[in-house]
PDB file of C-alpha atoms in Angstrom:
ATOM      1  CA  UNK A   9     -17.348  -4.117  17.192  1.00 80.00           C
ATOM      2  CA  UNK A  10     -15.941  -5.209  13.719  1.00 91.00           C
ATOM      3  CA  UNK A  11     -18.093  -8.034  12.003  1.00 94.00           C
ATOM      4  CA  UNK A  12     -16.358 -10.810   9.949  1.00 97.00           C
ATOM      5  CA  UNK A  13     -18.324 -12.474   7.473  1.00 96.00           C
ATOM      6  CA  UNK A  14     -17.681 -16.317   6.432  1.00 96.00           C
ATOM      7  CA  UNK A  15     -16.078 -15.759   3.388  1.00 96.00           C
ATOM      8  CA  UNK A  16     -13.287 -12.923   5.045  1.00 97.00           C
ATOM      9  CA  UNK A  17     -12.231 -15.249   7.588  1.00 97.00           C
ATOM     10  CA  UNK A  18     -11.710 -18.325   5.659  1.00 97.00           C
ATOM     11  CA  UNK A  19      -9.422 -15.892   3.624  1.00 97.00           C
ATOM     12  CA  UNK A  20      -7.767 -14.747   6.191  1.00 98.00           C
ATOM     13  CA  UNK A  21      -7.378 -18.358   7.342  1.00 97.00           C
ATOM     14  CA  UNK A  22      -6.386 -19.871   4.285  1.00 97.00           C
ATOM     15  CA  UNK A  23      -3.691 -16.531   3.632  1.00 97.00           C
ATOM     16  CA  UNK A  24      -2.653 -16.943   6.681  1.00 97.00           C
ATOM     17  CA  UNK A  25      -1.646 -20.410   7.021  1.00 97.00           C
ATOM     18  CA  UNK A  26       1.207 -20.061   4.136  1.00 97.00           C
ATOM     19  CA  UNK A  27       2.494 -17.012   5.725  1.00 98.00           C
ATOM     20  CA  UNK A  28       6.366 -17.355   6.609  1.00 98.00           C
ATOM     21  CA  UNK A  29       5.910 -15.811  10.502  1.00 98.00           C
ATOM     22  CA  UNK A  30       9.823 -14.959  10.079  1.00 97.00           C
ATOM     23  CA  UNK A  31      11.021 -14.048   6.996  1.00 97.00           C
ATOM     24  CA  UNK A  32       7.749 -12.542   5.958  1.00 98.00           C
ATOM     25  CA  UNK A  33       7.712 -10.821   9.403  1.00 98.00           C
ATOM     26  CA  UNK A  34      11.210  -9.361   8.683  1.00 98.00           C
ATOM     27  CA  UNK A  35      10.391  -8.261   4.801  1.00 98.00           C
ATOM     28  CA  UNK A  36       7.642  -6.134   6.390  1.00 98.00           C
ATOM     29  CA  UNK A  37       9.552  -4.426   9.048  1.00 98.00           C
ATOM     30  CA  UNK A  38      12.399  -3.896   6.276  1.00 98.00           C
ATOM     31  CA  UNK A  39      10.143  -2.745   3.744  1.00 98.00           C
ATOM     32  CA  UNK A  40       8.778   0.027   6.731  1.00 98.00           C
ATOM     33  CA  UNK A  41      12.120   0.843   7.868  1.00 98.00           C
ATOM     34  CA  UNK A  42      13.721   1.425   4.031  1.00 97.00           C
ATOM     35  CA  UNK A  43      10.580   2.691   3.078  1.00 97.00           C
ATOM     36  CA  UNK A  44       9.809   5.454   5.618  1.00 96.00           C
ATOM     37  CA  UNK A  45      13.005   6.316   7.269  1.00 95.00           C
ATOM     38  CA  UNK A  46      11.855   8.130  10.186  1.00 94.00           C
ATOM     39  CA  UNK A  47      10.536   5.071  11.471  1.00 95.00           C
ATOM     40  CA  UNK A  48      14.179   3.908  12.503  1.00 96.00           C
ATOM     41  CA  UNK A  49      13.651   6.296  14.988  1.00 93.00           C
ATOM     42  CA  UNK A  50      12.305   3.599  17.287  1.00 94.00           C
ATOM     43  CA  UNK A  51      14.518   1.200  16.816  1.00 95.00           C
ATOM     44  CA  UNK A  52      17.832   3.104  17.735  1.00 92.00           C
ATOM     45  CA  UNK A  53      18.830   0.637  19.873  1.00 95.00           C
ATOM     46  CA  UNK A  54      18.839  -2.071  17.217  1.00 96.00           C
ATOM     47  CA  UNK A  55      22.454  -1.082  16.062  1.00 95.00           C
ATOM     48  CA  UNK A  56      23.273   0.065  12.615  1.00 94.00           C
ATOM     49  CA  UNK A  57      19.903   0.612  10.124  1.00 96.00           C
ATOM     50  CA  UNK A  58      21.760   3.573   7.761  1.00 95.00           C
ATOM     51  CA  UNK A  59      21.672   1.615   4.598  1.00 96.00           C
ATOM     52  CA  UNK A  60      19.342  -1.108   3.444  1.00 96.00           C
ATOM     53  CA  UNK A  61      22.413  -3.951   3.870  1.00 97.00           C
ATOM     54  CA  UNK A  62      22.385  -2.425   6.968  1.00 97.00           C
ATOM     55  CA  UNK A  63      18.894  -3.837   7.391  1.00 97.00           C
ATOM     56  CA  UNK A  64      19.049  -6.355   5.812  1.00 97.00           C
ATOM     57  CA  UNK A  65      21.762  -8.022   7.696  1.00 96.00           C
ATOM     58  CA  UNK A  66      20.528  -6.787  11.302  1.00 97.00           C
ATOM     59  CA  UNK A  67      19.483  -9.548  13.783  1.00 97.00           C
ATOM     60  CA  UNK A  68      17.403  -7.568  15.904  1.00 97.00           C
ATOM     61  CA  UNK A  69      15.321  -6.427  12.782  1.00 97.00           C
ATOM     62  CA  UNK A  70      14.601  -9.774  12.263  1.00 97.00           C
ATOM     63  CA  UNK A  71      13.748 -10.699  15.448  1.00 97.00           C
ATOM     64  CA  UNK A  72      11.144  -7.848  15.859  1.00 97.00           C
ATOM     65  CA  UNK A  73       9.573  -8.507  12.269  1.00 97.00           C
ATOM     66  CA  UNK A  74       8.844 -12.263  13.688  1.00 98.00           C
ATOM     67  CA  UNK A  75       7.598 -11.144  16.564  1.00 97.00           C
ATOM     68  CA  UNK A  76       5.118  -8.252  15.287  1.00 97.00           C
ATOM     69  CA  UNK A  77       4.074 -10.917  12.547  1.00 98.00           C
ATOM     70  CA  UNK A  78       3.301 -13.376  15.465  1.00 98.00           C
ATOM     71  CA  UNK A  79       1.119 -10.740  17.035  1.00 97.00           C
ATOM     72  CA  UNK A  80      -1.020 -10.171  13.945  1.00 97.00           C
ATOM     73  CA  UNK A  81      -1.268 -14.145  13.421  1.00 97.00           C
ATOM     74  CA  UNK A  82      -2.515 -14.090  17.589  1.00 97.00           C
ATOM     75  CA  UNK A  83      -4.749 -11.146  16.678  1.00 97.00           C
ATOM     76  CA  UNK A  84      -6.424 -13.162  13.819  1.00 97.00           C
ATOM     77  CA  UNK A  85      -6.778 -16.046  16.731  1.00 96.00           C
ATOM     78  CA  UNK A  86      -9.228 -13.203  18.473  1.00 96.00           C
ATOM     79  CA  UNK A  87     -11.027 -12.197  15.510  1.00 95.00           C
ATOM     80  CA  UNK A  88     -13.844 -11.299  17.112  1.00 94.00           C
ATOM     81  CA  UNK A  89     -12.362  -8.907  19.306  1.00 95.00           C
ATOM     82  CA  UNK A  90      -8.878  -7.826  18.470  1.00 96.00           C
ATOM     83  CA  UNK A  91      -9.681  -4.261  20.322  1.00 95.00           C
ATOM     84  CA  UNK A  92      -9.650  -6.273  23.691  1.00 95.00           C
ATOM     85  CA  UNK A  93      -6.978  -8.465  22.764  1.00 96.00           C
ATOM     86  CA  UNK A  94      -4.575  -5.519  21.823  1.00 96.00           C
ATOM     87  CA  UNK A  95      -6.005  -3.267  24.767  1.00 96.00           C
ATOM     88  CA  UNK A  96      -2.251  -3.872  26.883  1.00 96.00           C
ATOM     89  CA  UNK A  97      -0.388  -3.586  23.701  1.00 96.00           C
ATOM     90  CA  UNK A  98      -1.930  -0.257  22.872  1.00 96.00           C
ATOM     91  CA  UNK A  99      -1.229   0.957  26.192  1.00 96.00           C
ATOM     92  CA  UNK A 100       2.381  -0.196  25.887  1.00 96.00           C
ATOM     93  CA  UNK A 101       2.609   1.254  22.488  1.00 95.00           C
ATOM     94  CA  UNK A 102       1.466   4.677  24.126  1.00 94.00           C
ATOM     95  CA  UNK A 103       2.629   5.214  27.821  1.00 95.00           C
ATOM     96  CA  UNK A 104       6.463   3.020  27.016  1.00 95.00           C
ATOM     97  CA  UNK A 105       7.484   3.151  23.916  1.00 93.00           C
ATOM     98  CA  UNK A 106       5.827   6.657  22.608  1.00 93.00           C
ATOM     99  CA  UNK A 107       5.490   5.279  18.649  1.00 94.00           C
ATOM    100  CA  UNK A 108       3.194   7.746  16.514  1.00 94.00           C
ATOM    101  CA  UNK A 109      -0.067   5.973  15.780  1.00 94.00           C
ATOM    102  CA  UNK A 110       0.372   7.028  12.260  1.00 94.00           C
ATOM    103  CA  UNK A 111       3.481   4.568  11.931  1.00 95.00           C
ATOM    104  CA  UNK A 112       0.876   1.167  12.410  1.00 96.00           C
ATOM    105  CA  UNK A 113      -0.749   2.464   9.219  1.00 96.00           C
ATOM    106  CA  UNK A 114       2.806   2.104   7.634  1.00 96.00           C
ATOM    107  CA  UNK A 115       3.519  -0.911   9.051  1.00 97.00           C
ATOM    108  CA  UNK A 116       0.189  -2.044   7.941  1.00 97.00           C
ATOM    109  CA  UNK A 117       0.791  -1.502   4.400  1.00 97.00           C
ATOM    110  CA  UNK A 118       4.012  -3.168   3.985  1.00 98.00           C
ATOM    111  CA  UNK A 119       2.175  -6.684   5.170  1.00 98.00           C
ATOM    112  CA  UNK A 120      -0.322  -6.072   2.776  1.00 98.00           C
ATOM    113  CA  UNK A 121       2.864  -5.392   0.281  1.00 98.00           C
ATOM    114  CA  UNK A 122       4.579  -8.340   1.533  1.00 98.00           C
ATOM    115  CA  UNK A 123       1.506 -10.899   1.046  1.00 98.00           C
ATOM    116  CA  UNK A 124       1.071  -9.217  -2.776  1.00 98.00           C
ATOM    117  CA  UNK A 125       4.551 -10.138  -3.568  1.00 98.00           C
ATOM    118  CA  UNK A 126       4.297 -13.656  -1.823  1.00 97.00           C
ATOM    119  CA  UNK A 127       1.062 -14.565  -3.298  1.00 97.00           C
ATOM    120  CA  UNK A 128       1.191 -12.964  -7.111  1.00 97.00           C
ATOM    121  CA  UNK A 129      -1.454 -11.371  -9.065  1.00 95.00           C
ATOM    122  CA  UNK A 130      -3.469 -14.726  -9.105  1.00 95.00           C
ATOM    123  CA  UNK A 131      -4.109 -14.901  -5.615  1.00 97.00           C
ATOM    124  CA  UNK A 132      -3.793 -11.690  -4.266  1.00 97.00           C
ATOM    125  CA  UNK A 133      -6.977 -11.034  -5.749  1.00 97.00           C
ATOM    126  CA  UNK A 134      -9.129  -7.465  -5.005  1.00 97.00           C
ATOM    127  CA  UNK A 135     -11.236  -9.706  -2.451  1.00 97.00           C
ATOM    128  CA  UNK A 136      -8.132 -10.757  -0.783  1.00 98.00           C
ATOM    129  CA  UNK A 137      -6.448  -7.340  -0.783  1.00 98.00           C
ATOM    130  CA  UNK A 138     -10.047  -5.471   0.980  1.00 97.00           C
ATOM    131  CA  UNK A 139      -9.967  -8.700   3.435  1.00 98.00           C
ATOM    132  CA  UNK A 140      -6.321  -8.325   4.653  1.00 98.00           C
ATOM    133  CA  UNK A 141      -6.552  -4.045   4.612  1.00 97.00           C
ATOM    134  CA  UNK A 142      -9.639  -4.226   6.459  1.00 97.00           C
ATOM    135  CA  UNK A 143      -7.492  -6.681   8.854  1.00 98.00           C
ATOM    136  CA  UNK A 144      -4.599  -3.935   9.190  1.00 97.00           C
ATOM    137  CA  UNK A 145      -6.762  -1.415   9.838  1.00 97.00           C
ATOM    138  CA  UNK A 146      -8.636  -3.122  12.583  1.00 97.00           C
ATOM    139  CA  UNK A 147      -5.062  -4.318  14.282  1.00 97.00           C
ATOM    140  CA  UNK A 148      -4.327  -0.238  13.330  1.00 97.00           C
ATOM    141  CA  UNK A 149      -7.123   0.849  15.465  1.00 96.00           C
ATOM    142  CA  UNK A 150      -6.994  -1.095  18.421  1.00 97.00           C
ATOM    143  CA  UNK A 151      -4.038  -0.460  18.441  1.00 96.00           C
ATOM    144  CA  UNK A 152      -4.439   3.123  18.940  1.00 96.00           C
ATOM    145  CA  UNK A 153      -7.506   2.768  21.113  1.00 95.00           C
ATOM    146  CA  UNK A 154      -5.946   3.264  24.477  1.00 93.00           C
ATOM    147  CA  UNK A 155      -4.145   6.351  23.415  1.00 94.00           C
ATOM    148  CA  UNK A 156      -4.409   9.370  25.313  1.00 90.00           C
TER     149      UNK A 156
ATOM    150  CA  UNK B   7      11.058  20.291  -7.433  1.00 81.00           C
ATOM    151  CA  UNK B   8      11.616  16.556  -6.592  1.00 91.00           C
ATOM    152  CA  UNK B   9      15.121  15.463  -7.070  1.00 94.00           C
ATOM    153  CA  UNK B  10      16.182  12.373  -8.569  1.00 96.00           C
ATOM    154  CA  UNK B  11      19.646  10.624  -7.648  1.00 96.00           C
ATOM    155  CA  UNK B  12      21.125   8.249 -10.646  1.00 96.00           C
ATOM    156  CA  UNK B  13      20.449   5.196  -8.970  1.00 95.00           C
ATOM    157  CA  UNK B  14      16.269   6.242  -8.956  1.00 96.00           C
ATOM    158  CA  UNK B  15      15.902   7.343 -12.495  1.00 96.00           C
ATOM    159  CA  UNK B  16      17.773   3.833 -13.405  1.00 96.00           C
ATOM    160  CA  UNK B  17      15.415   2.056 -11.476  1.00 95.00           C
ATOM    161  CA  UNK B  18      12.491   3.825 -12.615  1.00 96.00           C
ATOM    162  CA  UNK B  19      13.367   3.414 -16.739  1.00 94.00           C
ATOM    163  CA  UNK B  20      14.472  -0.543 -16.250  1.00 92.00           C
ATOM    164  CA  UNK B  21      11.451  -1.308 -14.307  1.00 92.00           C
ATOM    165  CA  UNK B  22       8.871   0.669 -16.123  1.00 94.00           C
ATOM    166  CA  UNK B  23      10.117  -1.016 -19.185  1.00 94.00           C
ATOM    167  CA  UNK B  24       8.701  -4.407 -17.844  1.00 95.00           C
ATOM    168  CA  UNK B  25       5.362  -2.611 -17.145  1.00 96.00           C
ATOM    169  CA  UNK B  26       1.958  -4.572 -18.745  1.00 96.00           C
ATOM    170  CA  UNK B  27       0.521  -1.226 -19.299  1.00 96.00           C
ATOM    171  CA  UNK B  28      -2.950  -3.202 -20.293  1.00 96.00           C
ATOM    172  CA  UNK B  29      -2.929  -5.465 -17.835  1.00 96.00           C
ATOM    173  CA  UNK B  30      -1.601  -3.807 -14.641  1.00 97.00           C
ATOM    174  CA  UNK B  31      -3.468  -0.855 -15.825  1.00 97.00           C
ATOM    175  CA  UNK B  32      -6.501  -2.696 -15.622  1.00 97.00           C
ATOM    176  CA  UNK B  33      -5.814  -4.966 -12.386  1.00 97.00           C
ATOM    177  CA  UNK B  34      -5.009  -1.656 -10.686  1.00 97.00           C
ATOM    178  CA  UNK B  35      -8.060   0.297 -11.443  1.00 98.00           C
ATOM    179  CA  UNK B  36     -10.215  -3.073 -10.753  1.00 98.00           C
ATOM    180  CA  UNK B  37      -8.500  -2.953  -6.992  1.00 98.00           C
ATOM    181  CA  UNK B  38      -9.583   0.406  -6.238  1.00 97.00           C
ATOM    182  CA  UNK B  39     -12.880   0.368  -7.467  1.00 97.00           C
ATOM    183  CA  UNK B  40     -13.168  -2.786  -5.470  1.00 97.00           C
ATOM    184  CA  UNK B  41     -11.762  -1.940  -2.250  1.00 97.00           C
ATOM    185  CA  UNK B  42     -12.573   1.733  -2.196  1.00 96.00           C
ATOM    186  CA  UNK B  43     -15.818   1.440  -3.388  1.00 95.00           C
ATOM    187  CA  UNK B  44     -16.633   5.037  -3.441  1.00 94.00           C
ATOM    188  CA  UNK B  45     -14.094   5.548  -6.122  1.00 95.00           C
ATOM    189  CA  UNK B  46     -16.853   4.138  -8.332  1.00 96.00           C
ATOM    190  CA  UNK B  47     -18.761   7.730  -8.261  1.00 93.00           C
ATOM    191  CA  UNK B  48     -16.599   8.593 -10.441  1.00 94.00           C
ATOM    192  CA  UNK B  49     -17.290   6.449 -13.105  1.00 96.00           C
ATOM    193  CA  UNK B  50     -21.427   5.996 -13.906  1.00 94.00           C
ATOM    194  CA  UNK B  51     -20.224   5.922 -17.019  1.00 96.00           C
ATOM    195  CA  UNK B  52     -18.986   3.078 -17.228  1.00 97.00           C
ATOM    196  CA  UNK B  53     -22.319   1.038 -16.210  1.00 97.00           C
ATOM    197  CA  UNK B  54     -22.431  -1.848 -13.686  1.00 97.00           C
ATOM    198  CA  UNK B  55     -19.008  -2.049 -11.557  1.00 97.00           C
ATOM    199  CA  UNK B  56     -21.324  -3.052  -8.424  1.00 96.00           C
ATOM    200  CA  UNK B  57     -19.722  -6.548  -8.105  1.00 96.00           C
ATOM    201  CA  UNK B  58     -16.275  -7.785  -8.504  1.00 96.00           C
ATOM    202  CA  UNK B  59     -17.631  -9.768 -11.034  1.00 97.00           C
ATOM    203  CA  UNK B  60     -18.842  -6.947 -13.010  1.00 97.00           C
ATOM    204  CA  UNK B  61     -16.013  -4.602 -12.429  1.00 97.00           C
ATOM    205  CA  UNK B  62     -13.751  -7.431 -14.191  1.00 97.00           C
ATOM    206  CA  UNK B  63     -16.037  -7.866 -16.733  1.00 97.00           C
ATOM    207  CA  UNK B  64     -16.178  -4.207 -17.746  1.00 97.00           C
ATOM    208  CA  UNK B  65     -14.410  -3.327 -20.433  1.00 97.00           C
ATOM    209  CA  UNK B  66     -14.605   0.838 -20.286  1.00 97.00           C
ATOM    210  CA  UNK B  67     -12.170  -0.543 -16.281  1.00 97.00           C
ATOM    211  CA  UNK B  68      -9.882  -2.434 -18.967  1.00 97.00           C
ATOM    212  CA  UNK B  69      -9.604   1.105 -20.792  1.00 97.00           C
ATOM    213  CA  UNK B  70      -9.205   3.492 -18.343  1.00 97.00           C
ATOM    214  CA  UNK B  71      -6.768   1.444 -16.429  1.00 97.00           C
ATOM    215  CA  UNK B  72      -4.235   1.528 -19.769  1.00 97.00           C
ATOM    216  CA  UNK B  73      -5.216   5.033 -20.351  1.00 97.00           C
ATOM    217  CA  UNK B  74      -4.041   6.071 -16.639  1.00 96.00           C
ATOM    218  CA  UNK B  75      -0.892   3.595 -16.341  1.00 97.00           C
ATOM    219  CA  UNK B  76       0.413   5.099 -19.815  1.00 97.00           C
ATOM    220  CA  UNK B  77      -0.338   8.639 -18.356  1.00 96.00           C
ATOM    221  CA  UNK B  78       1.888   7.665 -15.256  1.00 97.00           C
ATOM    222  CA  UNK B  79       4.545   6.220 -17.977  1.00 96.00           C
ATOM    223  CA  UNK B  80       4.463   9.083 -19.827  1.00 96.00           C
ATOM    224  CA  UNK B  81       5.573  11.084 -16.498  1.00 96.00           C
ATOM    225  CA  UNK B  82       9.130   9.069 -16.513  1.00 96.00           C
ATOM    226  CA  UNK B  83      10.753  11.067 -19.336  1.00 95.00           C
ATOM    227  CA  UNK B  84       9.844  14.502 -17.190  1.00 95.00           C
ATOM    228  CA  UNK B  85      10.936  13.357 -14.209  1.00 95.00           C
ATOM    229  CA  UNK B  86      12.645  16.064 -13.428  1.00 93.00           C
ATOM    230  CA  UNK B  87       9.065  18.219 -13.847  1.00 95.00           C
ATOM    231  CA  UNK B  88       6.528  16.068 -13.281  1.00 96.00           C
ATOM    232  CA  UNK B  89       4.501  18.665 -11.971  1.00 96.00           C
ATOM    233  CA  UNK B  90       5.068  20.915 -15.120  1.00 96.00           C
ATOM    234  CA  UNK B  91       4.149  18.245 -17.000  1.00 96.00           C
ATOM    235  CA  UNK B  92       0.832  17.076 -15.278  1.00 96.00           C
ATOM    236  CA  UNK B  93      -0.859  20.922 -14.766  1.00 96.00           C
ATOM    237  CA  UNK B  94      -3.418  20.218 -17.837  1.00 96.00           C
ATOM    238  CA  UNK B  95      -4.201  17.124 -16.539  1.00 96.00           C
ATOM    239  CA  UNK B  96      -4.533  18.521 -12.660  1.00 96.00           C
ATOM    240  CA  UNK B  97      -6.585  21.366 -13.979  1.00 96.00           C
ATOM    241  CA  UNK B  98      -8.639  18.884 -15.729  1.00 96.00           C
ATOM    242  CA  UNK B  99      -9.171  16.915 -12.413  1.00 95.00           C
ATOM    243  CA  UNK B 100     -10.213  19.950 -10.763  1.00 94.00           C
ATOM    244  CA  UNK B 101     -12.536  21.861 -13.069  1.00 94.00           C
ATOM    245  CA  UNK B 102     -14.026  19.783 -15.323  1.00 94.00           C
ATOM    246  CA  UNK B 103     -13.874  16.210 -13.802  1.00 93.00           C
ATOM    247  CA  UNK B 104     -14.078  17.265  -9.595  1.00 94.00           C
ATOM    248  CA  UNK B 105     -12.287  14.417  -8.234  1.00 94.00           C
ATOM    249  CA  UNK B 106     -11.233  14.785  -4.400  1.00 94.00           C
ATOM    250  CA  UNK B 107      -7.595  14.485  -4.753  1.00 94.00           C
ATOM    251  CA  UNK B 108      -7.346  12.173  -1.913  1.00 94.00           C
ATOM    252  CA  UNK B 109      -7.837   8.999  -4.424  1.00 95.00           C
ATOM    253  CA  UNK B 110      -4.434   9.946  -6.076  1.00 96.00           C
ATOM    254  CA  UNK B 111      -3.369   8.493  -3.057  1.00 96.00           C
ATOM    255  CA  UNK B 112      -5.692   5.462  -3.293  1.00 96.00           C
ATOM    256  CA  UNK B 113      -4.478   5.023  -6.542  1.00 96.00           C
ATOM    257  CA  UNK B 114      -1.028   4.748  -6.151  1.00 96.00           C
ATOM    258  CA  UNK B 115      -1.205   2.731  -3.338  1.00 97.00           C
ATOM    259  CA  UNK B 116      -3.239  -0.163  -5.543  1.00 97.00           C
ATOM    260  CA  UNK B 117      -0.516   0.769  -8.487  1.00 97.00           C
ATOM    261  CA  UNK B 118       1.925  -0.130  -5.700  1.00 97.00           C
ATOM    262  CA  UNK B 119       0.382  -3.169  -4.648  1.00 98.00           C
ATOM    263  CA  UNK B 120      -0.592  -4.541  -8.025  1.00 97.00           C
ATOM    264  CA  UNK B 121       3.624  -3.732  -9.151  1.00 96.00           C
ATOM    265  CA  UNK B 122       4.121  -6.216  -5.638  1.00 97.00           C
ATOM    266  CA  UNK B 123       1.566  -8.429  -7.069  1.00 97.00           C
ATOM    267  CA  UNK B 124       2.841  -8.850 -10.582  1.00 96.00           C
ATOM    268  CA  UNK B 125       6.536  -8.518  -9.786  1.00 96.00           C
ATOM    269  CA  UNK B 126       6.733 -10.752  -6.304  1.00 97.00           C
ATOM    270  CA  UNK B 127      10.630 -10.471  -5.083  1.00 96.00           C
ATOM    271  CA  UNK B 128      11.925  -8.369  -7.563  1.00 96.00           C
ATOM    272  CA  UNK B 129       9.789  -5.846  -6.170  1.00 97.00           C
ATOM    273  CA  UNK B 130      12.618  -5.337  -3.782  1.00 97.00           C
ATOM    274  CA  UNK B 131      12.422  -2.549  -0.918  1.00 97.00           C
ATOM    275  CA  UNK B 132      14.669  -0.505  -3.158  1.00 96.00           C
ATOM    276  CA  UNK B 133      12.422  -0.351  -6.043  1.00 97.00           C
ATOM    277  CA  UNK B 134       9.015  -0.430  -3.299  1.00 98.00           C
ATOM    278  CA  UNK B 135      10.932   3.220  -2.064  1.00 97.00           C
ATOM    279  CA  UNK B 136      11.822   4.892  -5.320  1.00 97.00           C
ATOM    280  CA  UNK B 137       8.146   3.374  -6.568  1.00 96.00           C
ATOM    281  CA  UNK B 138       6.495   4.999  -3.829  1.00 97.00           C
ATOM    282  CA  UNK B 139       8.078   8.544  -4.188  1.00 97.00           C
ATOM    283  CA  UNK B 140       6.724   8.484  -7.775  1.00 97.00           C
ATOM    284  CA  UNK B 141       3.464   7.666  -7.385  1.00 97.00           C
ATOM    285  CA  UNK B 142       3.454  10.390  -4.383  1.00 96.00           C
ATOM    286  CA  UNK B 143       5.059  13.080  -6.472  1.00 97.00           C
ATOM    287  CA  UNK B 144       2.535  11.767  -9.348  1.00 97.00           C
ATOM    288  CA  UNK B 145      -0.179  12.753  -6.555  1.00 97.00           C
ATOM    289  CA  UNK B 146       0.932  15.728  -5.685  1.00 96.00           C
ATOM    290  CA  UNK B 147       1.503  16.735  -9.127  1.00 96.00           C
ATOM    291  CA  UNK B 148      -2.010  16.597  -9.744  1.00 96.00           C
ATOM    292  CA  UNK B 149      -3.370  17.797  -6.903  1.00 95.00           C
ATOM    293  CA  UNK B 150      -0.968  20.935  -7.492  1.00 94.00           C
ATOM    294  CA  UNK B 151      -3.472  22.871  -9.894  1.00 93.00           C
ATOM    295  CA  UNK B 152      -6.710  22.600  -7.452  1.00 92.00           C
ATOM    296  CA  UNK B 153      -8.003  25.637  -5.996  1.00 91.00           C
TER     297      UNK B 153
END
């Protein structure tokens, strides 16, 4: 079981609260899909992704960056047990849609991009930064927890 | 050898060129040592870095963070052989200094995220990507001379 001490989640709470769900959502799906190619893979059926305007200017991206930014902000509302709160997600992730646990990790590392470029220098401080990639990696790992 | 199309090497020489090689040199060293606290092994040298309070304060962090962001900066005129142009400097990670290669990566992921930091939306996905793939071939580079 992952421990949270007082002064992680009030930054996660206080971070969180001036998070866009939608456009920073989207920036973080855009930045993983630009980024690391190969991760279009799982979207085929969102249409055209072959160039970055492509991206940019695809609905369906946008609607699945707000909605995989929504589940991070409802796995922050189960802090103390994201693993059980992302047990049917992880089994989704596994036995329907087949995704390479590998590619959370990536997805992981764009929202901690996407909060650095949000928040600056002065903000995103080191604390911050260990506080939201311990969060990703948490999400990252419950998420892979019901692979088999 | 890593290939670089026009558009890359532009964005690499424009953006570099705003580089604070002091300052992100320094705030990118302090976020390693910080959240990869390990890292600090390699550095008893440089006395207390056991809180973030001392790892700010330190000024041999301030030092070495210019001295490796102007190594990485001095890798943008070889681009086309970065790994040429790091050996010495991989051998010297290897033999004399015995650093596990895998903080490269740790590195260059808190270069990336301090660029983010300092640079908020012009830090576009297109310069995240071609960012990325030099800090990577930068890793590799280095790692290339261990054995």
């Amino acid at each position: 079981m992952v421990l949270w001490d007082a002064a992680e989640k009030k930054v996660i709470a206080s971070v969180w609260a001036k998070v866009d769900i939608e456009a920073d959502g989207f920036q973080a799906l855009l930045r993983t899909l630009h980024v690391y190619p190969w991760t279009k893979r799982y979207f085929s059926h969102f249409g055209a992704m072959s160039t970055l305007k492509d991206i940019e200017s695809n609905p369906k991206v946008r609607a699945h960056g707000r909605k995989v930014m929504a589940a991070v902000g409802d796995a922050i509302s189960h802090m103390d047990n994201i693993k059980g709160h992302l047990s049917q997600l992880s089994q989704l992730h596994s036995d329907k849609l087949h995704v390479d646990p590998a590619n959370f990790e990536l997805l992981g590392n764009n929202i901690v991009i996407v909060l650095a470029v949000k928040l600056g220098n002065d903000a995103f401080t080191p604390e911050v930064q260990a506080t939201f990639q311990k969060l990703v990696a948490v999400i990252s790992s419950a998420l892979t927890r019901e692979y088999h | 050898m890593v290939h670089w199309d026009a558009t890359e090497k532009q964005t690499i020489t424009s953006f570099w060129g705003k580089v604070d090689l002091a300052a992100d040199g320094e705030h990118s060293l302090q976020r390693l040592l910080y959240v990869y606290p390990w890292c600090r092994r390699y550095f008893h040298k440089f006395g207390d870095l056991s809180t973030i309070s001392a790892i700010r304060k330190n000024s041999h962090v301030r030092a070495h963070g210019h001295k490796v962001l102007s190594a990485l900066g001095d890798c943008v005129p070889h681009l086309g052989d970065i790994k040429g142009h790091l050996a010495q400097l991989s051998k010297l990670h290897c033999e004399t200094l015995h650093v596990d290669p895998a903080n490269f990566c740790l590195l260059g992921k808190n270069i990336t995220i301090c660029m983010a930091s300092h640079f908020g939306v012009t830090f576009t996905p297109e310069v995240q990507a071609t960012f990325e793939k030099l800090v990577t071939t930068v890793a590799a580079a280095l790692s290339s001379e261990y054995h």
